[in-house]
Short mmCIF file of C-alpha atoms and ligand atoms in Angstrom, two decimals:
data_model
loop_
_atom_site.label_atom_id
_atom_site.label_comp_id
_atom_site.label_asym_id
_atom_site.label_seq_id
_atom_site.Cartn_x
_atom_site.Cartn_y
_atom_site.Cartn_z
CA MET A 1073 108.93 103.00 142.82
CA ASP A 1074 110.95 104.33 145.71
CA SER A 1075 113.56 106.49 145.67
CA SER A 1076 116.82 107.23 147.29
CA CYS A 1077 120.08 109.02 146.69
CA LYS A 1078 123.60 107.93 147.44
CA GLU A 1079 127.16 109.24 146.29
CA GLU A 1080 129.06 107.24 143.76
CA ASN A 1081 132.48 108.89 142.94
CA GLY A 1082 131.46 111.99 144.74
CA ASN A 1083 128.60 112.18 142.39
CA PRO A 1084 125.09 111.96 143.28
CA VAL A 1085 123.34 109.03 141.82
CA ASN A 1086 119.51 108.84 141.74
CA CYS A 1087 118.18 105.51 142.59
CA LEU A 1088 114.64 104.20 141.87
CA PHE A 1089 113.82 100.53 143.77
CA VAL A 1090 111.25 98.95 141.33
CA HIS A 1091 108.31 96.77 142.72
CA GLY A 1092 108.63 93.87 140.37
CA PRO A 1093 110.83 93.21 137.34
CA ILE A 1094 112.68 95.99 135.36
CA ILE A 1095 111.65 95.13 131.28
CA VAL A 1096 114.00 96.49 128.74
CA GLY A 1097 112.37 97.31 125.71
CA ALA A 1098 109.00 98.06 124.90
CA GLY A 1099 108.32 96.02 121.75
CA PRO A 1100 106.08 93.38 121.39
CA SER A 1101 107.78 90.91 123.76
CA GLY A 1102 108.31 93.73 126.47
CA LEU A 1103 104.81 94.46 126.58
CA ALA A 1104 103.88 90.68 126.12
CA VAL A 1105 105.71 90.11 129.30
CA ALA A 1106 104.27 93.02 131.15
CA ALA A 1107 100.72 91.96 130.60
CA CYS A 1108 101.37 88.65 131.67
CA LEU A 1109 102.80 89.75 135.04
CA LYS A 1110 99.88 92.16 135.19
CA GLU A 1111 97.62 89.13 134.94
CA LYS A 1112 99.02 87.64 138.00
CA GLY A 1113 99.20 90.68 139.85
CA VAL A 1114 102.93 91.49 139.23
CA PRO A 1115 104.01 95.25 138.89
CA SER A 1116 106.70 96.15 136.38
CA LEU A 1117 108.57 98.94 134.85
CA ILE A 1118 109.49 98.78 131.01
CA LEU A 1119 112.70 100.87 130.34
CA GLU A 1120 112.38 102.26 126.44
CA ARG A 1121 115.09 103.92 124.51
CA SER A 1122 112.96 105.63 121.89
CA GLU A 1123 109.87 107.62 122.56
CA CYS A 1124 107.01 104.99 121.44
CA ILE A 1125 106.32 101.91 121.60
CA ALA A 1126 107.21 98.78 119.00
CA SER A 1127 109.64 101.31 117.44
CA LEU A 1128 111.17 99.06 115.06
CA TRP A 1129 107.53 98.69 113.52
CA GLN A 1130 106.72 102.46 113.66
CA GLN A 1131 110.24 103.72 112.65
CA ARG A 1132 112.31 101.24 110.75
CA THR A 1133 110.19 98.97 108.53
CA TYR A 1134 108.93 99.67 104.77
CA ASP A 1135 105.80 100.52 103.67
CA ARG A 1136 104.49 97.72 102.15
CA LEU A 1137 105.26 95.54 105.16
CA LYS A 1138 102.34 93.09 106.25
CA LEU A 1139 102.38 90.19 108.67
CA HIS A 1140 103.77 86.71 106.36
CA LEU A 1141 102.01 84.71 108.90
CA PRO A 1142 98.42 84.82 109.72
CA LYS A 1143 97.00 86.79 112.79
CA GLN A 1144 96.52 84.22 114.84
CA PHE A 1145 99.91 83.08 115.23
CA CYS A 1146 101.18 86.66 116.01
CA GLN A 1147 98.93 87.71 118.71
CA LEU A 1148 100.22 88.33 121.91
CA PRO A 1149 98.87 86.66 125.01
CA PHE A 1150 95.42 87.65 126.58
CA LEU A 1151 94.05 90.03 123.80
CA SER A 1152 93.24 88.86 119.97
CA PHE A 1153 93.71 90.95 117.14
CA PRO A 1154 90.21 92.63 116.47
CA GLU A 1155 87.92 90.59 114.47
CA ASN A 1156 87.65 92.97 111.49
CA PHE A 1157 91.45 92.70 110.73
CA PRO A 1158 92.40 90.93 107.66
CA LYS A 1159 93.99 87.06 107.92
CA TYR A 1160 97.55 89.09 107.26
CA PRO A 1161 97.33 92.39 109.07
CA THR A 1162 99.39 95.57 107.53
CA LYS A 1163 102.38 97.17 109.59
CA HIS A 1164 99.60 100.17 110.77
CA GLN A 1165 97.01 97.52 111.73
CA PHE A 1166 99.85 96.00 114.10
CA ILE A 1167 101.17 98.80 115.35
CA SER A 1168 97.21 100.01 116.25
CA TYR A 1169 97.01 96.40 117.91
CA MET A 1170 99.93 97.14 119.85
CA GLU A 1171 99.02 100.40 120.81
CA SER A 1172 95.62 98.98 122.04
CA TYR A 1173 97.31 96.09 123.82
CA ALA A 1174 99.37 98.51 125.91
CA ARG A 1175 96.34 100.37 126.61
CA HIS A 1176 94.35 97.54 127.56
CA PHE A 1177 96.80 96.58 130.29
CA SER A 1178 97.61 100.07 131.37
CA ILE A 1179 101.20 99.47 130.31
CA GLU A 1180 103.01 102.82 130.68
CA PRO A 1181 107.08 102.29 129.54
CA ILE A 1182 109.08 104.87 130.29
CA PHE A 1183 110.57 106.52 127.22
CA LYS A 1184 113.71 107.99 126.24
CA LYS A 1185 115.63 105.65 128.57
CA VAL A 1186 118.62 104.58 127.16
CA VAL A 1187 120.11 101.34 129.28
CA GLU A 1188 123.44 101.43 129.43
CA THR A 1189 124.61 99.02 132.02
CA ALA A 1190 122.91 96.34 133.87
CA GLU A 1191 124.85 94.66 136.87
CA LEU A 1192 123.83 91.87 139.32
CA ASP A 1193 124.45 93.36 142.84
CA HIS A 1194 125.68 89.57 144.35
CA VAL A 1195 125.70 91.07 147.78
CA ARG A 1196 122.17 92.57 148.00
CA GLN A 1197 120.84 90.09 145.17
CA PHE A 1198 119.32 92.84 142.92
CA TRP A 1199 120.03 94.14 139.59
CA ARG A 1200 121.53 97.85 139.09
CA VAL A 1201 120.21 98.70 135.79
CA ARG A 1202 121.58 102.29 134.81
CA THR A 1203 120.38 104.53 132.46
CA GLN A 1204 121.95 108.08 131.88
CA ASP A 1205 120.50 109.61 134.35
CA PHE A 1206 119.02 106.88 136.77
CA GLU A 1207 120.06 103.81 138.31
CA TYR A 1208 117.09 101.51 138.64
CA CYS A 1209 116.96 98.48 141.00
CA SER A 1210 115.04 95.02 141.01
CA ARG A 1211 115.37 91.86 141.88
CA TRP A 1212 114.63 90.88 138.42
CA LEU A 1213 115.48 91.81 135.09
CA ILE A 1214 114.03 90.97 131.80
CA VAL A 1215 115.95 91.82 128.62
CA ALA A 1216 113.44 92.07 125.54
CA THR A 1217 115.19 94.24 123.27
CA GLY A 1218 114.87 92.29 120.14
CA GLU A 1219 117.20 90.27 117.91
CA ASN A 1220 116.86 92.57 115.08
CA ALA A 1221 117.39 95.82 116.61
CA GLU A 1222 120.56 96.81 115.42
CA SER A 1223 121.06 97.39 111.82
CA PHE A 1224 124.46 95.80 110.28
CA ILE A 1225 126.02 96.55 106.64
CA PRO A 1226 128.90 94.22 106.02
CA GLU A 1227 132.01 95.39 104.84
CA ILE A 1228 132.10 95.36 101.30
CA GLN A 1229 135.25 95.47 99.23
CA GLY A 1230 135.71 98.78 96.74
CA ILE A 1231 132.36 99.97 98.03
CA GLU A 1232 133.83 103.39 98.37
CA ARG A 1233 133.93 103.56 94.26
CA PHE A 1234 130.18 103.14 94.21
CA GLN A 1235 128.85 106.40 93.38
CA GLY A 1236 125.25 105.68 94.41
CA PRO A 1237 123.68 105.24 98.03
CA VAL A 1238 123.97 102.48 100.23
CA ILE A 1239 121.54 101.84 102.60
CA HIS A 1240 120.08 99.12 104.86
CA THR A 1241 116.70 97.57 104.98
CA SER A 1242 115.44 99.28 108.23
CA VAL A 1243 115.79 103.08 106.06
CA TYR A 1244 113.89 101.45 102.73
CA LYS A 1245 110.36 102.79 102.65
CA SER A 1246 109.50 102.37 99.19
CA GLY A 1247 110.41 101.87 95.68
CA SER A 1248 108.94 105.11 94.43
CA GLU A 1249 112.64 106.44 95.36
CA PHE A 1250 114.33 103.77 92.85
CA LYS A 1251 111.99 104.45 89.86
CA TYR A 1252 113.83 102.92 86.52
CA GLN A 1253 116.96 102.67 88.65
CA ARG A 1254 119.08 99.49 89.04
CA VAL A 1255 119.16 98.46 92.42
CA LEU A 1256 121.49 95.68 93.89
CA VAL A 1257 119.83 93.86 97.10
CA VAL A 1258 122.23 92.06 99.20
CA GLY A 1259 120.26 89.21 100.81
CA CYS A 1260 117.82 86.70 100.47
CA GLY A 1261 115.62 86.65 103.68
CA ASN A 1262 112.31 87.65 103.78
CA SER A 1263 113.42 91.50 103.87
CA GLY A 1264 115.33 91.21 100.68
CA MET A 1265 112.58 89.11 98.70
CA GLU A 1266 110.03 91.70 99.79
CA VAL A 1267 112.03 94.88 98.74
CA SER A 1268 113.12 93.26 95.53
CA LEU A 1269 109.23 92.76 95.18
CA ASP A 1270 108.58 96.44 96.06
CA LEU A 1271 111.02 97.63 93.69
CA CYS A 1272 109.79 95.78 90.73
CA ARG A 1273 106.32 97.08 91.62
CA HIS A 1274 107.55 100.85 91.38
CA ASN A 1275 109.57 99.94 88.11
CA ALA A 1276 112.75 99.82 89.46
CA ILE A 1277 115.49 97.35 88.33
CA PRO A 1278 116.75 94.88 91.27
CA HIS A 1279 118.94 92.29 91.02
CA MET A 1280 119.40 90.08 94.43
CA VAL A 1281 123.00 88.80 95.54
CA VAL A 1282 122.17 85.06 96.93
CA ARG A 1283 125.25 83.66 98.67
CA ASN A 1284 123.95 80.36 99.99
CA SER A 1285 121.34 77.89 99.58
CA VAL A 1286 117.75 79.32 100.03
CA HIS A 1287 114.39 77.78 100.73
CA ILE A 1288 111.59 79.22 98.81
CA LEU A 1289 107.86 78.60 100.17
CA PRO A 1290 104.78 79.80 98.77
CA ARG A 1291 102.82 81.89 101.87
CA GLU A 1292 99.83 79.35 101.52
CA MET A 1293 99.28 75.84 100.23
CA PHE A 1294 96.02 74.24 99.46
CA GLY A 1295 94.13 77.18 100.71
CA PHE A 1296 95.98 76.95 104.30
CA SER A 1297 99.16 79.11 105.31
CA THR A 1298 102.12 77.15 105.04
CA PHE A 1299 103.14 77.83 108.70
CA SER A 1300 99.88 76.38 109.95
CA ILE A 1301 100.49 73.22 107.94
CA ALA A 1302 103.94 73.32 109.08
CA MET A 1303 102.89 73.26 112.60
CA GLU A 1304 100.24 70.61 112.31
CA LEU A 1305 102.69 68.45 110.56
CA LEU A 1306 105.32 68.84 113.15
CA LYS A 1307 103.10 67.37 116.04
CA TRP A 1308 103.52 64.13 114.17
CA LEU A 1309 106.69 64.42 112.13
CA PRO A 1310 110.16 65.57 112.66
CA LEU A 1311 111.44 68.88 111.21
CA ARG A 1312 113.65 66.88 108.37
CA LEU A 1313 110.49 65.41 106.82
CA VAL A 1314 107.97 68.36 107.29
CA ASP A 1315 110.98 70.57 105.69
CA LYS A 1316 111.14 67.51 102.74
CA PHE A 1317 107.53 67.77 102.24
CA LEU A 1318 106.90 71.38 102.17
CA LEU A 1319 109.80 71.39 99.89
CA LEU A 1320 108.12 68.93 97.38
CA VAL A 1321 104.65 71.09 97.46
CA ALA A 1322 106.53 74.23 96.52
CA ASN A 1323 108.43 72.42 93.86
CA PHE A 1324 105.15 71.23 92.28
CA THR A 1325 103.66 74.90 92.99
CA LEU A 1326 106.17 77.08 92.10
CA GLY A 1327 108.57 74.83 89.67
CA ASN A 1328 112.39 74.94 90.04
CA THR A 1329 113.14 78.26 91.65
CA GLY A 1330 116.57 76.88 91.67
CA GLN A 1331 116.49 78.16 87.95
CA ILE A 1332 115.91 81.39 88.55
CA ARG A 1333 118.91 83.47 87.48
CA SER A 1334 119.66 86.29 85.79
CA PRO A 1335 121.43 85.86 82.49
CA GLU A 1336 124.16 88.44 83.72
CA ALA A 1337 124.82 85.83 86.42
CA GLU A 1338 124.60 83.12 83.85
CA ASN A 1339 127.54 84.51 82.00
CA ARG A 1340 129.62 85.07 84.80
CA PRO A 1341 129.06 81.90 87.27
CA ASN A 1342 131.24 82.69 89.68
CA ARG A 1343 129.83 86.15 90.32
CA ALA A 1344 126.52 85.08 91.46
CA GLN A 1345 125.61 81.53 93.33
CA LYS A 1346 122.77 79.44 92.08
CA CYS A 1347 119.80 78.81 94.88
CA HIS A 1348 120.33 75.40 95.93
CA ARG A 1349 117.81 73.14 97.88
CA LYS A 1350 120.02 71.98 100.52
CA ASP A 1351 119.66 74.17 103.27
CA SER A 1352 117.09 72.75 106.19
CA ARG A 1353 116.09 76.39 106.96
CA ALA A 1354 112.41 77.21 105.62
CA ARG A 1355 111.68 80.80 105.13
CA CYS A 1356 108.13 82.00 104.01
CA TRP A 1357 108.61 83.86 100.60
CA SER A 1358 105.92 86.23 98.83
CA PHE A 1359 107.96 87.59 95.75
CA ILE A 1360 107.35 84.62 93.46
CA THR A 1361 103.82 83.81 94.41
CA ASN A 1362 103.18 87.15 94.19
CA GLN A 1363 104.73 87.61 90.69
CA ILE A 1364 102.90 84.60 89.65
CA ARG A 1365 99.41 85.62 90.97
N1 LIG B 1685 106.46 90.54 106.60
C1 LIG B 1685 107.30 89.63 107.45
O1 LIG B 1685 106.75 88.64 108.52
C2 LIG B 1685 108.82 89.83 107.16
C3 LIG B 1685 109.42 89.24 108.44
N2 LIG B 1685 110.80 89.25 108.38
C4 LIG B 1685 111.57 88.64 109.59
O2 LIG B 1685 112.57 89.50 110.13
C5 LIG B 1685 113.58 88.72 110.45
C6 LIG B 1685 114.77 89.30 109.59
O3 LIG B 1685 114.60 88.79 108.32
P1 LIG B 1685 115.69 89.64 107.40
O4 LIG B 1685 115.91 91.14 107.06
O5 LIG B 1685 115.20 89.00 105.82
O6 LIG B 1685 117.22 88.90 107.80
P2 LIG B 1685 117.66 87.44 107.62
O7 LIG B 1685 118.90 87.05 108.51
O8 LIG B 1685 116.50 86.51 107.78
O9 LIG B 1685 118.17 87.35 106.31
C7 LIG B 1685 119.71 87.85 105.65
C8 LIG B 1685 119.91 87.19 104.58
O10 LIG B 1685 121.06 88.17 103.96
C9 LIG B 1685 122.16 87.21 103.65
N3 LIG B 1685 123.14 87.88 103.80
C10 LIG B 1685 123.82 88.33 104.87
N4 LIG B 1685 125.11 88.83 105.04
C11 LIG B 1685 125.38 88.80 103.59
C12 LIG B 1685 126.66 88.99 102.87
N5 LIG B 1685 127.80 89.82 103.39
N6 LIG B 1685 126.35 88.86 101.69
C13 LIG B 1685 125.29 88.20 100.90
N7 LIG B 1685 124.28 88.07 101.52
C14 LIG B 1685 124.17 87.98 103.00
C15 LIG B 1685 121.93 86.07 104.43
O11 LIG B 1685 122.70 84.87 103.82
P3 LIG B 1685 122.74 83.47 104.78
O12 LIG B 1685 121.93 82.39 104.67
O13 LIG B 1685 123.72 83.08 103.77
O14 LIG B 1685 123.43 83.77 105.77
C16 LIG B 1685 120.45 85.85 104.45
O15 LIG B 1685 119.83 85.17 103.26
C17 LIG B 1685 113.31 87.28 109.90
O16 LIG B 1685 112.81 86.87 111.18
C18 LIG B 1685 112.42 87.39 109.18
O17 LIG B 1685 111.51 86.23 108.87
C19 LIG B 1685 111.61 90.36 107.63
C20 LIG B 1685 110.71 90.83 106.66
C21 LIG B 1685 109.26 90.73 106.73
O1 LIG B 1686 109.10 83.86 110.36
C1 LIG B 1686 109.68 83.83 109.52
O2 LIG B 1686 110.80 83.96 109.02
C2 LIG B 1686 108.85 82.93 108.18
O3 LIG B 1686 109.57 83.13 107.06
C3 LIG B 1686 107.96 82.29 108.61
C4 LIG B 1686 108.07 81.03 108.67
C5 LIG B 1686 108.87 80.12 109.92
N1 LIG B 1686 109.05 78.83 109.32
C6 LIG B 1686 108.07 78.26 108.40
C7 LIG B 1686 107.88 77.19 107.99
C8 LIG B 1686 107.00 77.31 107.04
C9 LIG B 1686 106.49 78.57 106.48
C10 LIG B 1686 106.62 79.87 106.89
C11 LIG B 1686 107.41 79.50 108.07
#
């Protein structure tokens, strides 16, 4: 990294010219990119806004989090998960793997650097990446800030009249805080399903809002992970057919999950929607399977 100083609006700006790409974000993707570059002998610099790697995993996940896919589908390039890790590593195992990955490739992100702007200087053909105190320059910019980094709570009419706490899943840790309480879980993706299961396990009483059609698939079929079956079949068949096949098998093993509805919702058909099966998006769901097993 070379440094120089220039004036902008009368203020000095600290400029650092980076050899190799600037990577924004020290999550799994940012680390993987840095490792791949290193393997090719290309240096890089990671700017990370928090004070640790994989901050989403370390700071904004619930306690019971585990990978839903077998570890061979989730490992980063050039370094496998340790042999002694289970098929579905826990969040702590995943974080320790991330840490050893960064160590293995000697990746040292610069922490507490919030990237505020990134502009391409067309004349000099390099990126000017601004943080609070520095401007980093490089010919290449890689944004690896994640698709789930920002939490979002939708506007809910009348929510101000609700007396209890309203929280986003990124701050949910465990159902132990909700023992014997009635909790409404909004959203039926992997997070909503996992939180609902966790609440059940801690003797809370969750209800889920399902606004759309949902596909419910067991984590494993015929002793293989559903994901690996899907990946194999996709080599030969179109997605539509693979989807149909997986749903058919799920229907045999789980029964008709479209029937699952609370008695309250039965009495008020307009308040909650039934699960339909038209949606073509497949979701891995452990809630039902865990309840059954
Ligand atoms: N162990 C694991 O591997 C886990 C992985 N994940 C992954 O993390 C990513 C994020 O998952 P997740 O947090 O579940 O988010 P998702 O985007 O997957 O799911 C959000 C859900 O919320 C619903 N929703 C959104 N807004 C509203 C609203 N206003 N009213 C009612 N419902 C609403 C959506 O419904 P609609 O479909 O109608 O938009 C959708 O069902 C995914 O890739 C997931 O697979 C998450 C948890 C665990
Ligand atoms: O990554 C997710 O969100 C999953 O739920 C895993 C997943 C994605 N596509 C699939 C197809 C079949 C089984 C699991 C998955």
